[in-house]
Short mmCIF file of C-alpha atoms and ligand atoms in Angstrom, two decimals:
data_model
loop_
_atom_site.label_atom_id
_atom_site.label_comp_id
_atom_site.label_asym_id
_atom_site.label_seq_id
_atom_site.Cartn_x
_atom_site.Cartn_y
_atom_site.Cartn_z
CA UNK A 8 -103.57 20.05 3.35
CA UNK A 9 -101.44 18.01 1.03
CA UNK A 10 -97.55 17.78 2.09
CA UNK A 11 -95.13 18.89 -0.24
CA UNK A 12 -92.36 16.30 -0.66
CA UNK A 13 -88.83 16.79 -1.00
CA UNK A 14 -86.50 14.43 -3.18
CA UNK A 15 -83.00 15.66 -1.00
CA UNK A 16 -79.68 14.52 -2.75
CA UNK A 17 -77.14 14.79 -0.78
CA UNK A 18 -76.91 14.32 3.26
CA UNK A 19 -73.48 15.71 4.13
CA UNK A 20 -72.98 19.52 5.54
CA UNK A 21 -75.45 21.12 3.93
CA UNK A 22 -77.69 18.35 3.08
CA UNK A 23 -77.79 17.91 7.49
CA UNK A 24 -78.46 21.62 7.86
CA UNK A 25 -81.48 21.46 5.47
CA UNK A 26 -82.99 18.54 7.28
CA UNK A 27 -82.57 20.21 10.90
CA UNK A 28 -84.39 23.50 9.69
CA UNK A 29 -87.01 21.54 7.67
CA UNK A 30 -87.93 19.57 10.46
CA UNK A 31 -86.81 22.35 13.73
CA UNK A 32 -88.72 25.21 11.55
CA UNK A 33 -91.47 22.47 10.22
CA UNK A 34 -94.40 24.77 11.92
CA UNK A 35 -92.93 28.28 10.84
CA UNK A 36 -92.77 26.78 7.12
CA UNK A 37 -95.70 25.57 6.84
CA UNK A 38 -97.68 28.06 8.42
CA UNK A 39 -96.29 30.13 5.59
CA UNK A 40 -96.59 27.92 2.21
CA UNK A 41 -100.14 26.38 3.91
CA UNK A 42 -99.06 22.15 4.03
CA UNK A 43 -96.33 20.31 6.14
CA UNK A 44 -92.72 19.51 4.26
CA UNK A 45 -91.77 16.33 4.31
CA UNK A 46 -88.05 15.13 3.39
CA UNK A 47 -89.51 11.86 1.46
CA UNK A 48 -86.01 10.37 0.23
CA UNK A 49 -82.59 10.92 0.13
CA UNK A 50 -79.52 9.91 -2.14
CA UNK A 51 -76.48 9.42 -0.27
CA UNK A 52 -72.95 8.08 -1.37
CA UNK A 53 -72.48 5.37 1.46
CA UNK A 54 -75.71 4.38 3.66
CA UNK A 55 -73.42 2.94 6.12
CA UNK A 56 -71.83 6.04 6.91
CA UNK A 57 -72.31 7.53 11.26
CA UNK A 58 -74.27 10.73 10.63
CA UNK A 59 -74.76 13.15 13.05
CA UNK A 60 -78.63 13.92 12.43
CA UNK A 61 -81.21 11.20 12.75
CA UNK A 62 -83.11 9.83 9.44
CA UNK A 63 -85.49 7.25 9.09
CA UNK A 64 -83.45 4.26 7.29
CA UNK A 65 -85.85 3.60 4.83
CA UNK A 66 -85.81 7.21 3.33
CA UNK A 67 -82.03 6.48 2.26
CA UNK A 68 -80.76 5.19 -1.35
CA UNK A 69 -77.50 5.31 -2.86
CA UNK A 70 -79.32 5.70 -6.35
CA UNK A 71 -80.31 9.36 -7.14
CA UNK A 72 -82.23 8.09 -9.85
CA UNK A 73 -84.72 6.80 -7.31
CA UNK A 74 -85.47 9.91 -5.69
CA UNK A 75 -85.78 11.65 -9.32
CA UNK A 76 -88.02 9.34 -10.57
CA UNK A 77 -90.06 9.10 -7.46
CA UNK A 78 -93.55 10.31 -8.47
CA UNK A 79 -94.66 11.74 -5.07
CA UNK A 80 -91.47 14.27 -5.11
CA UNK A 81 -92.39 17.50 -6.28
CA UNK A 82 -89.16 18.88 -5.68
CA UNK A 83 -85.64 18.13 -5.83
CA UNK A 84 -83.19 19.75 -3.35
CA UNK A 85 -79.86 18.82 -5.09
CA UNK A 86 -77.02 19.13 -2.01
CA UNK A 87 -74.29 16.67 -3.55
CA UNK A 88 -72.39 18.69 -5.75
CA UNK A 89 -70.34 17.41 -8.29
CA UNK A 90 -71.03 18.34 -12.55
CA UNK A 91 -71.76 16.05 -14.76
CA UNK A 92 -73.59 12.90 -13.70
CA UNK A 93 -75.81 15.93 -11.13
CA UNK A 94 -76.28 18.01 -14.71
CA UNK A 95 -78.09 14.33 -15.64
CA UNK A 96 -80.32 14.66 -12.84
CA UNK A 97 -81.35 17.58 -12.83
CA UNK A 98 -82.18 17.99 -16.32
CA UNK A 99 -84.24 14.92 -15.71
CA UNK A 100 -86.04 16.12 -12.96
CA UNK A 101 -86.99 18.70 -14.85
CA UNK A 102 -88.20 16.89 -17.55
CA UNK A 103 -90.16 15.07 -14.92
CA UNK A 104 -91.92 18.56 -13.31
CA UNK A 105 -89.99 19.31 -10.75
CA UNK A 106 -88.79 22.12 -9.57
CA UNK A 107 -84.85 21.96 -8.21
CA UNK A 108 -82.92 24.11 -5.31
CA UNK A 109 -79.29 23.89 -5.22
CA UNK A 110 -76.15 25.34 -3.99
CA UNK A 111 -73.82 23.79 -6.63
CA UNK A 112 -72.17 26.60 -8.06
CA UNK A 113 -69.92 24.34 -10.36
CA UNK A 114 -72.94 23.49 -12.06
CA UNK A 115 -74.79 26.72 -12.31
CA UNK A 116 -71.70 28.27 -13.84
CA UNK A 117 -70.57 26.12 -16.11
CA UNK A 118 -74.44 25.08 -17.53
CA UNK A 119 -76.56 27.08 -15.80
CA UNK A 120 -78.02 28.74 -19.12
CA UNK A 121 -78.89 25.06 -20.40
CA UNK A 122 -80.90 24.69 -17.13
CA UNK A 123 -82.49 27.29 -17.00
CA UNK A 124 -83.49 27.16 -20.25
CA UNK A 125 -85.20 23.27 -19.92
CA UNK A 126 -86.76 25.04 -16.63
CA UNK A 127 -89.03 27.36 -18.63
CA UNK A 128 -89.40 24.83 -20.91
CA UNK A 129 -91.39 23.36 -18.30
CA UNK A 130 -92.27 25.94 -16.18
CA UNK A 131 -90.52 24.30 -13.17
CA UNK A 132 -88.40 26.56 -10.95
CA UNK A 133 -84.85 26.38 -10.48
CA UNK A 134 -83.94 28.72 -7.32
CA UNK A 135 -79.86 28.43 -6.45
CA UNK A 136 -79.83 31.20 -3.90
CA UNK A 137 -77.02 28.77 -1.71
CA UNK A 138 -74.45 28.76 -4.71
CA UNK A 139 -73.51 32.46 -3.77
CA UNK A 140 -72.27 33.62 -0.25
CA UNK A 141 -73.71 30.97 1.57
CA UNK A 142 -76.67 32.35 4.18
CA UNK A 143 -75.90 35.75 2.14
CA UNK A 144 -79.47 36.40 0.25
CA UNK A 145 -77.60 37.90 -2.90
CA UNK A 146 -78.64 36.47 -6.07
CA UNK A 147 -82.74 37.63 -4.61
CA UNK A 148 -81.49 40.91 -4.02
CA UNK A 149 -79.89 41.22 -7.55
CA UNK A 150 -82.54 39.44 -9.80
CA UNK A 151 -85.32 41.80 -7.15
CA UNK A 152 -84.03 44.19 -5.21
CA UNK A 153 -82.37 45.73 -8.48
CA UNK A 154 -84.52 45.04 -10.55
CA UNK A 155 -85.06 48.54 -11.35
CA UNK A 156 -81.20 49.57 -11.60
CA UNK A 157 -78.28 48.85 -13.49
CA UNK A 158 -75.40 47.41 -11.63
CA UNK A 159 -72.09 49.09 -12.40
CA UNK A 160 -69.98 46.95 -10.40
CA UNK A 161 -69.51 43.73 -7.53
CA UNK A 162 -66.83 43.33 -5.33
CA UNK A 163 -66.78 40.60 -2.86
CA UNK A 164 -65.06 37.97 -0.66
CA UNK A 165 -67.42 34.82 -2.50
CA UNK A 166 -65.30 32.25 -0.36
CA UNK A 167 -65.38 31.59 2.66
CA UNK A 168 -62.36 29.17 3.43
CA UNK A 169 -60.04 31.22 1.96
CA UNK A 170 -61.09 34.13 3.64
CA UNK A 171 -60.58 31.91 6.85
CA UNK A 172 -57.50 31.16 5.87
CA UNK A 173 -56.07 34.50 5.18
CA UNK A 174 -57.78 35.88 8.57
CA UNK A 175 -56.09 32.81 10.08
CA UNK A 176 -52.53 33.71 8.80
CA UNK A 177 -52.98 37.33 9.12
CA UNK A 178 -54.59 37.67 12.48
CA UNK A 179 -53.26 34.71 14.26
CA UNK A 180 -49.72 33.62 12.27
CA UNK A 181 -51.22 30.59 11.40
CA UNK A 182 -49.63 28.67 8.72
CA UNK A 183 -51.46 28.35 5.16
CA UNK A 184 -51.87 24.72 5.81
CA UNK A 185 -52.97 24.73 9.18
CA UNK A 186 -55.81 27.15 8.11
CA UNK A 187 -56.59 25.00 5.40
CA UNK A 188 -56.93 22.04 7.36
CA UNK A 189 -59.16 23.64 10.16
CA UNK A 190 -61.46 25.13 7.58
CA UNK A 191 -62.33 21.48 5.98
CA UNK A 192 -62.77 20.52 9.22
CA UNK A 193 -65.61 23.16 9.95
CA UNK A 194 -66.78 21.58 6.80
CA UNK A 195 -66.49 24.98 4.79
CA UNK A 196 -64.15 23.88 2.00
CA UNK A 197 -65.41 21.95 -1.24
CA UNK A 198 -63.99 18.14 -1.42
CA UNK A 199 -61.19 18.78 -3.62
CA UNK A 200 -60.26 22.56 -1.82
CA UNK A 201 -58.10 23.58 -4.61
CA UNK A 202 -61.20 25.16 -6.10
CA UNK A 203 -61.48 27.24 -3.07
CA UNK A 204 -57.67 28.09 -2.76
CA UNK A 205 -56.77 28.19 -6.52
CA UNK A 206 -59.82 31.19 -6.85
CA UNK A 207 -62.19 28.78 -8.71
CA UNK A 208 -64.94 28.18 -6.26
CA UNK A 209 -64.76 32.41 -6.09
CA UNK A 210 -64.58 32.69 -10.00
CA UNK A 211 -67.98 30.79 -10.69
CA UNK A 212 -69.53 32.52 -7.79
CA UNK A 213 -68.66 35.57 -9.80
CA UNK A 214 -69.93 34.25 -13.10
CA UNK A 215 -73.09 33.84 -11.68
CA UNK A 216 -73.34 37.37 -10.44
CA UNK A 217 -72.13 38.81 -13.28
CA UNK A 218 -74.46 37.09 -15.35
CA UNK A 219 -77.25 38.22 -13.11
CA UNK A 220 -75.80 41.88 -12.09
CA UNK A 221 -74.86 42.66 -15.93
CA UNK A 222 -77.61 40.81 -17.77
CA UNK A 223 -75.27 38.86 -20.29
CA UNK A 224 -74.15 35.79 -20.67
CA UNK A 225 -70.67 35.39 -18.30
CA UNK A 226 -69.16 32.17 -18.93
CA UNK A 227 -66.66 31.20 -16.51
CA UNK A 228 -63.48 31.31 -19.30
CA UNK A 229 -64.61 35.17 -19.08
CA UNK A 230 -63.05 35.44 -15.82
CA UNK A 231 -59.49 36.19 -14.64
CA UNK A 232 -58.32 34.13 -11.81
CA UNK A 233 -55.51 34.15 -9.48
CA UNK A 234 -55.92 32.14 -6.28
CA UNK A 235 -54.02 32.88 -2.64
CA UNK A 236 -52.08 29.76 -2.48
CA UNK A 237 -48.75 31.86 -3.31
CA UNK A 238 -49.67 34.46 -1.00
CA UNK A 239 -47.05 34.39 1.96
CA UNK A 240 -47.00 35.87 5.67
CA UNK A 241 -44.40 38.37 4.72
CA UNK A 242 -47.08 39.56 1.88
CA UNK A 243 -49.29 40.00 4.52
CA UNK A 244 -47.20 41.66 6.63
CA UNK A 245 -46.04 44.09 3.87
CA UNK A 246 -50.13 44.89 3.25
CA UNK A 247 -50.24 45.40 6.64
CA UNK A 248 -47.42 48.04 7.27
CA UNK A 249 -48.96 49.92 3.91
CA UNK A 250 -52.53 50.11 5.70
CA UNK A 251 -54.23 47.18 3.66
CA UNK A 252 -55.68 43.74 4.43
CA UNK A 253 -55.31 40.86 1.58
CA UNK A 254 -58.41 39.71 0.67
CA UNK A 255 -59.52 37.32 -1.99
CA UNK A 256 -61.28 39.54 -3.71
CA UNK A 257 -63.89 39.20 -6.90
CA UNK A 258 -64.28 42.38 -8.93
CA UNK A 259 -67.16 42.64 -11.62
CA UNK A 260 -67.30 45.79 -13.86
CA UNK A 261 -69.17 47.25 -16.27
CA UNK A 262 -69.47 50.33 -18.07
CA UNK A 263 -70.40 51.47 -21.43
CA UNK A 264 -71.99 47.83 -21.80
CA UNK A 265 -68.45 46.38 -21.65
CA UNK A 266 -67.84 43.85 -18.12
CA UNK A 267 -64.20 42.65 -16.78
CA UNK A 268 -64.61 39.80 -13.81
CA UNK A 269 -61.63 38.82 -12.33
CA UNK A 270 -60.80 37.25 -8.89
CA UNK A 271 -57.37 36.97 -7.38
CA UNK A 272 -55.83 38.34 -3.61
CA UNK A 273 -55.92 41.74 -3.33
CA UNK A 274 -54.92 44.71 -0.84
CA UNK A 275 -57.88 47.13 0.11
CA UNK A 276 -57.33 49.68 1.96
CA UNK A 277 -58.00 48.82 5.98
CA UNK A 278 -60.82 51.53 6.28
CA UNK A 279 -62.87 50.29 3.38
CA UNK A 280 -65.74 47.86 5.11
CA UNK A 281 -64.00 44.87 3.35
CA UNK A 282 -61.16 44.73 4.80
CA UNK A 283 -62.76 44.04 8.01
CA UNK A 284 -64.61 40.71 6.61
CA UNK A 285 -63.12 38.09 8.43
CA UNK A 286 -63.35 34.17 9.00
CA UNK A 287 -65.89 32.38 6.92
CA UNK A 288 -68.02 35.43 6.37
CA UNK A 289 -69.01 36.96 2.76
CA UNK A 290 -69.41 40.66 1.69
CA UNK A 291 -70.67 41.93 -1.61
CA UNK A 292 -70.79 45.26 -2.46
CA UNK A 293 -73.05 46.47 -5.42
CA UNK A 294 -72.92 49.51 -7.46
CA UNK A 295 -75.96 50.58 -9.20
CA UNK A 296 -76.27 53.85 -11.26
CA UNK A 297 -79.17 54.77 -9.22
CA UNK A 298 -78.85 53.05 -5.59
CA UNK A 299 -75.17 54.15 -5.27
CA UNK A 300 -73.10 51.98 -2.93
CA UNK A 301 -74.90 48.83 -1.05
CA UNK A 302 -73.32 46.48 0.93
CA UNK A 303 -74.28 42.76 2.01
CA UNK A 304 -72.65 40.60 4.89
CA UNK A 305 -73.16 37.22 6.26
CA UNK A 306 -71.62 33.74 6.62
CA UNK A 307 -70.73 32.46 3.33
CA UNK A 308 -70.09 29.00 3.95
CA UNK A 309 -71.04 25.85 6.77
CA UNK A 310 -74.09 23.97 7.07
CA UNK A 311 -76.85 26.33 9.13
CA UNK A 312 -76.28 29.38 6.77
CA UNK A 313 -76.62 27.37 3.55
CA UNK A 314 -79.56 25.37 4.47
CA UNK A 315 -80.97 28.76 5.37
CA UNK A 316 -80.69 29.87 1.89
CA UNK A 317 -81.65 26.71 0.16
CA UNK A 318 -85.09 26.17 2.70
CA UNK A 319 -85.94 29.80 1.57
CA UNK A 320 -86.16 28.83 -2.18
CA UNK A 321 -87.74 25.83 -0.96
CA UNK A 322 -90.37 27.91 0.54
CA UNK A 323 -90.27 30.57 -2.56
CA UNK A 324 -90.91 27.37 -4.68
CA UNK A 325 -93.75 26.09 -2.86
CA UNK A 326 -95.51 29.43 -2.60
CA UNK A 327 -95.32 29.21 -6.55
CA UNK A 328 -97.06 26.25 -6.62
CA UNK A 329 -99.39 26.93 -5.02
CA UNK A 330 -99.99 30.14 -6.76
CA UNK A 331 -99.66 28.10 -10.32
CA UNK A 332 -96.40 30.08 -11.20
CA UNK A 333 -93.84 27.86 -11.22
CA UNK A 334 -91.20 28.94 -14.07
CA UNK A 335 -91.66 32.60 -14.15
CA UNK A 336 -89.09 33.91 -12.24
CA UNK A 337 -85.78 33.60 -14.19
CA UNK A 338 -83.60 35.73 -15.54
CA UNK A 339 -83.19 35.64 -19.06
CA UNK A 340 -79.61 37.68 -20.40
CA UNK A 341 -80.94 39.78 -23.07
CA UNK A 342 -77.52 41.93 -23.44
CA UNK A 343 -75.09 41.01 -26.34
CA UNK A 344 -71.93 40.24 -24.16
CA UNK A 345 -69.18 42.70 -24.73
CA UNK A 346 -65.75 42.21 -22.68
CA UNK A 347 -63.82 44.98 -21.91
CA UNK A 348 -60.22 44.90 -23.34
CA UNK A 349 -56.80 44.95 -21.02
CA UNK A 350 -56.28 48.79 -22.02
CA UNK A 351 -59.36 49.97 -21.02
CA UNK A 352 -59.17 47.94 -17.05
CA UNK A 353 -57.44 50.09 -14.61
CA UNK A 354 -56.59 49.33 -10.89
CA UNK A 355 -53.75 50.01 -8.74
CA UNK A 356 -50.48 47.86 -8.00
CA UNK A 357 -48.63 46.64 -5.32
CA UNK A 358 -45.17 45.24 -6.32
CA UNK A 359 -42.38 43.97 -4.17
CA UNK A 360 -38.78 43.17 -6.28
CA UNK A 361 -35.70 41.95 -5.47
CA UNK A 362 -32.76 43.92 -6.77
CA UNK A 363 -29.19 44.06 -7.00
CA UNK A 364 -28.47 46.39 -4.18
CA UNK A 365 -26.24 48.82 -6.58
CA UNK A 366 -26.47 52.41 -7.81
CA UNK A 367 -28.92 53.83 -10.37
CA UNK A 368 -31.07 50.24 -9.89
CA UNK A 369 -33.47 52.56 -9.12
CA UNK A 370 -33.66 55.00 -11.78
CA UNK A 371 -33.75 51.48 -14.54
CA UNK A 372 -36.36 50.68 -12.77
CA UNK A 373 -38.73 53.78 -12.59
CA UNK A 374 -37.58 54.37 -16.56
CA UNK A 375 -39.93 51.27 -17.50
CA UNK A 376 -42.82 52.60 -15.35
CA UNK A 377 -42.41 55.73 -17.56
CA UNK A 378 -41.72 54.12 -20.62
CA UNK A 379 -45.48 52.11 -20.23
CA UNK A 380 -47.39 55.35 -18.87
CA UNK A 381 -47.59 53.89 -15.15
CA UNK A 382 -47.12 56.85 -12.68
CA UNK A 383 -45.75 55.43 -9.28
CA UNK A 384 -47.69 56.12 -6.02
CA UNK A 385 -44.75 55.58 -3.40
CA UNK A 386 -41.71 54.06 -3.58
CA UNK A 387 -39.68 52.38 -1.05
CA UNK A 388 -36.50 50.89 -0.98
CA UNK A 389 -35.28 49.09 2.10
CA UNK A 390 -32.35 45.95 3.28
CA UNK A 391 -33.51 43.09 4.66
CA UNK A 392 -31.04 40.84 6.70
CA UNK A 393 -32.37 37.80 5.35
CA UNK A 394 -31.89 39.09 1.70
CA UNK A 395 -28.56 39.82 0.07
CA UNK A 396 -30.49 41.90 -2.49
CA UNK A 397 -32.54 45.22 -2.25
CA UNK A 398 -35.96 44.70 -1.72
CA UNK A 399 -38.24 47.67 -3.43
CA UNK A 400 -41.97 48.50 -2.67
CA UNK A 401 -43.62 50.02 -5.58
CA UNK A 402 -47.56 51.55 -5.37
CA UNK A 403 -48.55 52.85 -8.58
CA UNK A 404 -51.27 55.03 -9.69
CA UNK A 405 -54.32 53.60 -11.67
CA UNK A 406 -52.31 51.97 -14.40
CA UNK A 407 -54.07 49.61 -17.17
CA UNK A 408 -54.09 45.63 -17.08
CA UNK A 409 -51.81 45.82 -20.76
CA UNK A 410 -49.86 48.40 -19.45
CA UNK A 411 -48.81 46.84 -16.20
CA UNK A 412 -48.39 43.87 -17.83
CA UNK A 413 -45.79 45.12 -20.63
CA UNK A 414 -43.85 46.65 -17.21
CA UNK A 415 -43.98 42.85 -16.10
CA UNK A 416 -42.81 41.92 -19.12
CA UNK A 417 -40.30 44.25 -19.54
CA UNK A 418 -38.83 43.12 -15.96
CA UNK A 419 -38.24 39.73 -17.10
CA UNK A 420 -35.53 40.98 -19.14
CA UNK A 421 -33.98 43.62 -17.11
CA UNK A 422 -30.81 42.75 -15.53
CA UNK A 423 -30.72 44.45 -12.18
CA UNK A 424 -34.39 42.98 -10.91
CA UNK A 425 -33.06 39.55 -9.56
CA UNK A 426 -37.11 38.94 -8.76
CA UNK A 427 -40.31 40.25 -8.91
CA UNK A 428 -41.58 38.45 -5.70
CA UNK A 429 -45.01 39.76 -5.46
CA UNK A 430 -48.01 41.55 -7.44
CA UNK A 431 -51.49 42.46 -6.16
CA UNK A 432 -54.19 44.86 -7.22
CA UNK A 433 -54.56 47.54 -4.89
CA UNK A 434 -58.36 48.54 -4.23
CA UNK A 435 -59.82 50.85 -1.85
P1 NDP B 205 -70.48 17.11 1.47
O1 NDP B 205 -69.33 16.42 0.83
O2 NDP B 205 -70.45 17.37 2.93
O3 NDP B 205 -71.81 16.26 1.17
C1 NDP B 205 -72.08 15.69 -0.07
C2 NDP B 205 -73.23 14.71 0.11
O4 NDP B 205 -73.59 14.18 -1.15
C3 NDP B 205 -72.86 13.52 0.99
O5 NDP B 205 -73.96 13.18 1.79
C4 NDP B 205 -72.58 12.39 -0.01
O6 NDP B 205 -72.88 11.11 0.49
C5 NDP B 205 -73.55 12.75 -1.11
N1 NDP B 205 -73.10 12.31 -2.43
C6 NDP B 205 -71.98 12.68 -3.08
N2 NDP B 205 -71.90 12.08 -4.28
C7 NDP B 205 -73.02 11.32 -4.38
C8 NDP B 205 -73.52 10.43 -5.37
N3 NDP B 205 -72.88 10.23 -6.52
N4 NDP B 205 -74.70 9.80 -5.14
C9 NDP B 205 -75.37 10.00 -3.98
N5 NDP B 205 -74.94 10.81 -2.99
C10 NDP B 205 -73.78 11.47 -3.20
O7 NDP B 205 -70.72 18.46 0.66
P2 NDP B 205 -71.37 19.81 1.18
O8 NDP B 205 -72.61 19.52 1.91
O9 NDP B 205 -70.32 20.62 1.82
O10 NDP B 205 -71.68 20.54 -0.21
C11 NDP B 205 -72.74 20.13 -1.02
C12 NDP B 205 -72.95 21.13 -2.15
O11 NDP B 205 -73.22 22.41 -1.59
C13 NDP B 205 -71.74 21.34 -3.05
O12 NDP B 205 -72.20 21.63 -4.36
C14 NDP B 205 -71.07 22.58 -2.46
O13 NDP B 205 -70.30 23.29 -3.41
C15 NDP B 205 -72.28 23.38 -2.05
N6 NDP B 205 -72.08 24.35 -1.00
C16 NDP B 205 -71.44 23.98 0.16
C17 NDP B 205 -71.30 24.89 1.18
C18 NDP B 205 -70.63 24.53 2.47
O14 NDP B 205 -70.49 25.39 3.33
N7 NDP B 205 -70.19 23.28 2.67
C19 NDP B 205 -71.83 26.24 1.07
C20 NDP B 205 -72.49 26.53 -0.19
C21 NDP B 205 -72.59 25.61 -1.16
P3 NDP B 205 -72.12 10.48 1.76
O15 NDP B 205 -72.60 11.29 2.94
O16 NDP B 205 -72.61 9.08 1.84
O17 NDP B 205 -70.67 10.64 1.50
N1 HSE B 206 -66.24 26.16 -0.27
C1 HSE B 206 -67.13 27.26 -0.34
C2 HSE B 206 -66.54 28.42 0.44
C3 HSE B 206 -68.47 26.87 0.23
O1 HSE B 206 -65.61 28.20 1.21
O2 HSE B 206 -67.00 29.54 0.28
C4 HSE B 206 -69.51 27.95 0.05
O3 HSE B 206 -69.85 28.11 -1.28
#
């Protein structure tokens, strides 16, 4: 039996997982695609660098364009990240006939349709299963599993080390930074971590299952995003005391053809299955018309759970080739892309303002709410020691994005509200 060979770029956390299972799991693979796996080179940054795995010397360059252009590879298992220069490679691997796996999210959001397309141009596979909740098989279960649906709507925690982070703060007092710090050290966050804690990492997650849940075209500008790094303890707490957990959640919806993606924190309700996601583990929920509710959990982030992902394309790939149907598999957007507009997006609010602690502050304030069309769920008023002003609590009812926003607005130029210290969508 011929080995397949593996072109691996990229040796670091997930690069380490995907050697140990190729070579722990080497007789459980290849009992499965029929011929041994072999890792036959790999690209690193710095050859000097102390790793914690062992790897034959000679396997190692710091020049990716050796292990594209390697003849023997017949697949490329691309574990570096990074956008541009990767884009390079990958397109010419492709060119060259071989099929790619790879967790790089960056890249599958932002070019993934110019991939893909060059990929049926020559029938190679591209499989990116790892660029989505981690060990979490999700983009299979959409492109497969719902095949015969149509998906009305995905919510889920995409990131994992901000969903650390706020499990850290909430659960333990941690501090924001603290969190932060202990998640790159588990080797969860991506090497510049404002992408995880400014909502990006979580935004091109959601592109990509957008793209695949709604069959259009999501492009990452398409997406709304907030990040949690102005999320405080006391904003916890206050979700808390109302019965919610803050999440970073991503929300995809569609109906009547028209989608809305947006990421940013969120309260849901502390019954709803969520809410009870913590550490560096993933949910998605999925709403088809004809499934109803579904739910998916698993670690969405560190090295074992990815390289689980990204060996199971590798082994998807392999049985293609050897079945001579490499190329077949992707999904091709075939709806004309049609986002939905602020008045038609409705969700709840959570807002906490700071107010001049005075008579009829109130009644200005509940006078906008009218004035937009936003009906109030609960309202509380209450003094804080540490605050010479008021502090008010305001739920409302379902209210739209424009509406809410005109409210917002509206505050900025109303005398008595000293603040509007915090705003989150309310789900659940
Ligand atoms: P790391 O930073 O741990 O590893 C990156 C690896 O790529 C290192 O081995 C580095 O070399 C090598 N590398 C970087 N740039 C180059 C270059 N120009 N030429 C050759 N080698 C290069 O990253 P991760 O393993 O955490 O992440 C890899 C990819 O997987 C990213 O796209 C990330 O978004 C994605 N991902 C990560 C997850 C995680 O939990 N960490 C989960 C899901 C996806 P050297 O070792 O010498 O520095
Ligand atoms: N930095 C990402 C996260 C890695 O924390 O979720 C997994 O994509």
């Amino acid at each position: 039996m011929k080995p397949v060979k593996v072109g691996l770029l990229g040796l670091g956390t997930v690069g380490t997982g995907v050697v140990r299972i190729v070579v722990g799991n080497q007789e459980h693979l290849s009992s499965q695609v029929g011929s041994p796996i072999i890792i036959e080179r790999i690209a690193v940054k710095n050859s000097e660098k102390a790793r914690d795995i062992d790897v034959d010397a000679s396997k190692i360059t710091t020049d990716p364009w050796e292990v594209i252009r390697d003849p023997e590879i017949d697949v490329i298992v691309e574990v570096m990240g990074g956008i541009n220069g990767t884009k390079e490679y990958i397109l010419e691997a492709l060119d060259r006939g071989k099929h790619i796996i790879t967790a790089n999210k960056d890249l599958m959001a932002l070019y993934g349709s110019e991939i893909l397309a060059k990929a049926q141009e020559k029938q190679c596979d591209v499989f990116y299963e790892a660029s989505v909740a981690g060990g979490i098989p999700i983009i299979r279960t959409l492109i497969e599993g719902f095949s015969s649906d149509r998906i009305t709507k995905i919510m889920g925690i995409v990131n994992g080390t901000t969903n650390y982070i706020l499990t850290k703060m909430s659960q333990e007092g941690a501090t924001y930074s603290d969190a932060l710090r202990e998640a790159q050290d588990l080797g969860y966050a991506e090497s510049d971590p404002t992408s995880d804690v400014e909502g990006l990492d979580a935004a091109r997650k959601m592109t990509i299952l957008g793209t695949l849940g709604f069959r259009t075209n999501v492009e990452l500008q398409d997406v709304t995003v907030q990040g949690i790094s102005g999320v405080s303890k006391e904003d916890i707490a206050f979700a808390k005391r109302l019965g919610y957990e803050m999440k970073l959640l991503g929300i995809a919806e569609c109906k009547d053809e028209e989608f809305n993606i947006s990421v940013q924190p969120t309260m849901i309700r502390s019954g709803h299955p969520i809410a009870s996601v913590n550490g560096v583990f993933n949910a998605v929920y999925v709403y088809g018309e004809a499934v109803g509710e579904t739910m998916f959990y698993g670690a969405g982030a560190g090295a074992m759970p990815t390289a689980t992902s990204i060996v199971a394309d590798l082994v998807a790939v392999i049985k293609n080739l050897k079945l001579g149907v490499n190329g077949l598999k992707q999904i091709v957007p075939y709806k004309t892309k049609k986002i939905k507009s602020d008045e038609d997006i409705y969700y709840k609010n959570f807002l906490l303002l700071h107010v001049d602690d005075k008579a009829g502050v109130l009644a200005k304030i509940t006078q906008v709410f009218a004035e937009y069309d936003v009906s109030l769920d609960s309202v509380v008023q209450q003094a804080n020691p540490n605050n010479p002003n008021a502090e008010i609590i305001i739920v409302t009812h379902n209210a739209s994005k424009a509406s809410m926003d005109k409210v917002l607005r509206h505050f900025e130029d109303l005398n008595v509200i000293r603040r509007v210290k915090s705003h989150y969508r309310v789900e659940g």
